[in-house]
Amino acid sequence: MNITAIYPGTFDPITYGHLDIITRATKIFDSIIIAISNNLRKKPLFNLKERIELTRIATIHIKNIKKILGFDDLLVNIAKKEKTKILIRGVRTIFDFDYEIKLAEINKQIYPDLDSIFLISSKEVSFISSSFVKEIAKYKGNIKSYLPKEVHFALLKKLNIYQK
Ligand code: COA
């Protein structure tokens, strides 16, 4: 059986935290769809097209990524459309759990065939969040170790920051 799982998020921008989950998920499932939510509620710094492109560049070395798509819809509708019944989410700390359980529950209410699978973030990256990275960058802190090189460069450019 060929199993495709969907990994959704805002990816504003993609970090080593997301990449940790993606890399591990591709070892468990036959293929992965990365679904990038427009999520205007979060007021993203990068527009959807930019987030898709940065994610594409950051994951170019990973073989079994089936596709990277952008969406402005309910996630369950995308999962149905893509014919996947497995949703992957990364959990960093106990604080993520409350939100993730609610999200998994609401998704299951709407699409009962959909199961959420949680991967615990590797401890080296479990403190990373896109917001922290953007905030550190804004005040010219060093964010090199949290992001792939191209994403790091794109973030500095977006914030009009010059860094050595
Ligand atoms: N390691 C480190 N950081 C991680 C991580 C990991 N493994 N996984 C997530 N993060 C960080 C992200 O950087 C992000 O940080 P930020 O909040 O500072 O930006 C945060 O954890 C959570 O982000 P993400 O995983 O991108 O999820 P999200 O909560 O932004 O997105 C959606 C959630 C897109 C899946 C959800 O909103 C959704 O499904 N939206 C579509 C509409 C819908 O169907 N809603 C549900 C029914 S109402």
Coordinates of C-alpha atoms and ligand atoms in Angstrom, one line a residue:
M1 CA 0.0 0.0 0.0
N2 CA 1.3 3.4 -0.9
I3 CA 0.6 5.9 1.9
T4 CA 0.7 9.7 1.4
A5 CA 0.5 11.9 4.4
I6 CA -0.2 15.6 4.5
Y7 CA 1.9 18.0 6.6
P8 CA 0.2 21.4 7.0
G9 CA 1.4 24.7 8.5
T10 CA 1.9 28.4 7.9
F11 CA 5.6 28.0 7.2
D12 CA 6.3 31.8 7.6
P13 CA 9.1 30.9 6.9
I14 CA 10.1 27.2 7.0
T15 CA 12.7 26.5 9.7
Y16 CA 14.9 23.6 10.7
G17 CA 12.1 22.7 13.1
H18 CA 9.7 22.1 10.2
L19 CA 12.5 20.3 8.3
D20 CA 13.1 18.0 11.2
I21 CA 9.5 16.8 11.0
I22 CA 9.4 16.6 7.2
T23 CA 12.6 14.6 7.0
R24 CA 11.4 12.1 9.6
A25 CA 7.9 11.9 8.1
T26 CA 9.4 11.0 4.7
K27 CA 11.1 8.0 6.3
I28 CA 7.8 6.8 7.7
F29 CA 5.4 7.4 4.8
D30 CA 5.8 6.7 1.1
S31 CA 5.3 10.3 0.2
I32 CA 4.4 13.7 1.8
I33 CA 2.4 16.6 0.7
I34 CA 3.3 19.9 2.3
A35 CA 0.3 22.1 2.6
I36 CA 0.9 25.8 3.2
S37 CA -2.0 27.7 4.7
N38 CA -2.5 31.3 3.5
N39 CA -3.4 31.9 7.2
L40 CA -3.9 35.7 6.9
R41 CA -5.1 35.6 10.6
K42 CA -1.4 35.2 11.5
K43 CA -0.5 38.2 9.3
P44 CA 2.3 36.4 7.6
L45 CA 5.5 38.3 6.6
F46 CA 6.0 36.3 3.4
N47 CA 3.1 36.0 1.0
L48 CA 1.8 32.5 0.1
K49 CA 3.8 32.4 -3.2
E50 CA 7.0 33.3 -1.4
R51 CA 6.4 30.7 1.4
I52 CA 5.8 28.0 -1.2
E53 CA 9.0 28.9 -3.1
L54 CA 11.1 29.0 0.1
T55 CA 9.7 25.6 1.2
R56 CA 10.5 24.2 -2.3
I57 CA 14.1 25.4 -2.1
A58 CA 14.5 24.2 1.5
T59 CA 13.2 20.7 0.7
I60 CA 14.7 20.2 -2.7
H61 CA 17.1 17.6 -1.4
I62 CA 14.3 15.5 0.1
K63 CA 13.2 12.7 -2.3
N64 CA 9.6 11.7 -1.5
I65 CA 7.9 15.0 -1.3
K66 CA 4.9 14.6 -3.6
K67 CA 4.0 18.2 -3.8
I68 CA 4.0 21.5 -2.1
L69 CA 0.7 23.4 -2.3
G70 CA -0.8 26.6 -1.0
F71 CA -4.3 26.7 0.3
D72 CA -7.0 29.0 1.6
D73 CA -9.6 26.5 2.7
L74 CA -10.3 24.0 5.4
L75 CA -7.4 21.6 5.7
V76 CA -9.8 18.6 5.6
N77 CA -11.0 19.7 2.2
I78 CA -7.4 19.7 0.9
A79 CA -6.8 16.3 2.5
K80 CA -9.9 14.9 0.8
K81 CA -9.0 16.4 -2.5
E82 CA -5.5 15.0 -2.3
K83 CA -6.9 11.6 -1.2
T84 CA -4.9 11.4 2.0
K85 CA -6.2 10.2 5.4
I86 CA -3.1 11.0 7.4
L87 CA -2.2 14.3 8.8
I88 CA 1.2 15.0 10.4
R89 CA 1.8 17.6 13.0
G90 CA 5.0 18.3 15.0
V91 CA 4.7 18.7 18.8
R92 CA 7.5 20.6 20.5
T93 CA 6.4 20.9 24.1
I94 CA 3.5 20.0 26.3
F95 CA 2.1 23.4 25.5
D96 CA 1.6 22.5 21.9
F97 CA -0.5 19.5 22.9
D98 CA -3.6 21.3 24.0
Y99 CA -4.0 23.2 20.7
E100 CA -3.0 20.1 18.6
I101 CA -5.5 17.9 20.3
K102 CA -8.3 20.4 19.6
L103 CA -7.2 20.8 16.0
A104 CA -7.1 17.0 15.5
E105 CA -10.5 16.6 17.1
I106 CA -12.2 19.3 15.0
N107 CA -10.6 17.9 11.8
K108 CA -11.9 14.4 12.7
Q109 CA -15.4 15.8 13.4
I110 CA -15.5 17.2 9.9
Y111 CA -13.6 14.3 8.2
P112 CA -13.9 11.2 10.3
D113 CA -11.5 9.2 8.1
L114 CA -8.6 11.6 8.8
D115 CA -6.2 10.6 11.5
S116 CA -3.6 12.9 13.0
I117 CA -0.1 11.5 13.7
F118 CA 2.1 13.5 16.0
L119 CA 5.9 13.5 15.8
I120 CA 7.8 14.8 18.8
S121 CA 10.3 17.5 17.6
S122 CA 13.9 16.6 18.0
K123 CA 15.2 18.4 21.1
E124 CA 17.9 20.4 19.2
V125 CA 15.1 22.2 17.3
S126 CA 12.2 22.1 19.7
F127 CA 12.6 25.7 20.8
I128 CA 12.5 27.1 17.3
S129 CA 9.4 29.0 16.1
S130 CA 8.9 31.1 13.0
S131 CA 7.8 34.0 15.2
F132 CA 10.9 33.9 17.4
V133 CA 13.2 33.7 14.4
K134 CA 11.5 36.7 12.8
E135 CA 11.7 38.7 16.0
I136 CA 15.4 37.9 16.5
A137 CA 16.1 38.9 12.9
K138 CA 14.2 42.1 13.2
Y139 CA 16.5 43.2 16.1
K140 CA 19.5 42.0 14.1
G141 CA 20.2 38.9 16.2
N142 CA 21.9 36.0 14.6
I143 CA 19.4 33.4 13.2
K144 CA 21.7 31.5 11.0
S145 CA 21.4 28.2 12.9
Y146 CA 17.6 28.1 12.8
L147 CA 17.0 28.3 9.0
P148 CA 18.4 26.9 5.8
K149 CA 20.8 29.3 4.1
E150 CA 18.4 30.5 1.3
V151 CA 15.6 31.1 3.8
H152 CA 17.9 33.0 6.1
F153 CA 18.9 35.2 3.2
A154 CA 15.3 35.8 2.1
L155 CA 14.3 36.8 5.6
L156 CA 17.1 39.3 5.9
K157 CA 16.2 40.7 2.5
K158 CA 12.6 41.0 3.4
L159 CA 13.5 42.9 6.6
N160 CA 16.0 45.0 4.8
I161 CA 18.8 43.8 7.0
Y162 CA 22.4 43.4 6.1
Q163 CA 24.3 40.7 8.1
K164 CA 27.7 39.2 7.6
Ligands
COA1 N1 9.7 22.6 15.3 C1 9.9 23.9 15.6 N2 8.9 24.7 15.3 C2 7.7 24.3 14.8 C3 7.5 23.0 14.5 C4 8.6 22.1 14.8 N3 8.5 20.8 14.6 N4 6.3 22.8 14.1 C5 5.7 24.0 14.1 N5 6.6 24.9 14.5 C6 6.3 26.3 14.8 C7 6.1 27.1 13.6 O1 7.2 27.8 13.3 C8 5.0 28.0 14.1 O2 5.6 29.1 14.8 P1 4.8 30.5 14.9 O3 3.5 30.3 15.5 O4 5.7 31.3 15.7 O5 4.7 31.0 13.4 C9 4.2 27.3 15.1 O6 5.1 26.3 15.5 C10 3.0 26.6 14.6 O7 3.0 26.6 13.3 P2 2.6 25.7 12.2 O8 3.0 24.3 12.4 O9 3.0 26.3 10.9 O10 1.1 25.6 12.3 P3 0.0 26.7 12.4 O11 -0.5 26.6 13.8 O12 0.6 28.0 12.0 O13 -1.0 26.3 11.3 C11 -2.8 25.0 10.4 C12 -2.0 25.5 11.6 C13 -2.4 25.7 9.1 C14 -2.5 23.6 10.2 C15 -4.3 25.3 10.7 O14 -4.4 26.6 11.0 C16 -5.2 24.9 9.6 O15 -5.4 23.8 9.3 N6 -5.7 26.0 8.9 C17 -6.7 25.8 7.8 C18 -8.1 26.1 8.3 C19 -8.6 24.9 9.1 O16 -8.9 23.8 8.5 N7 -8.7 25.1 10.4 C20 -9.0 24.0 11.3 C21 -10.5 23.8 11.5 S1 -11.2 25.2 12.2

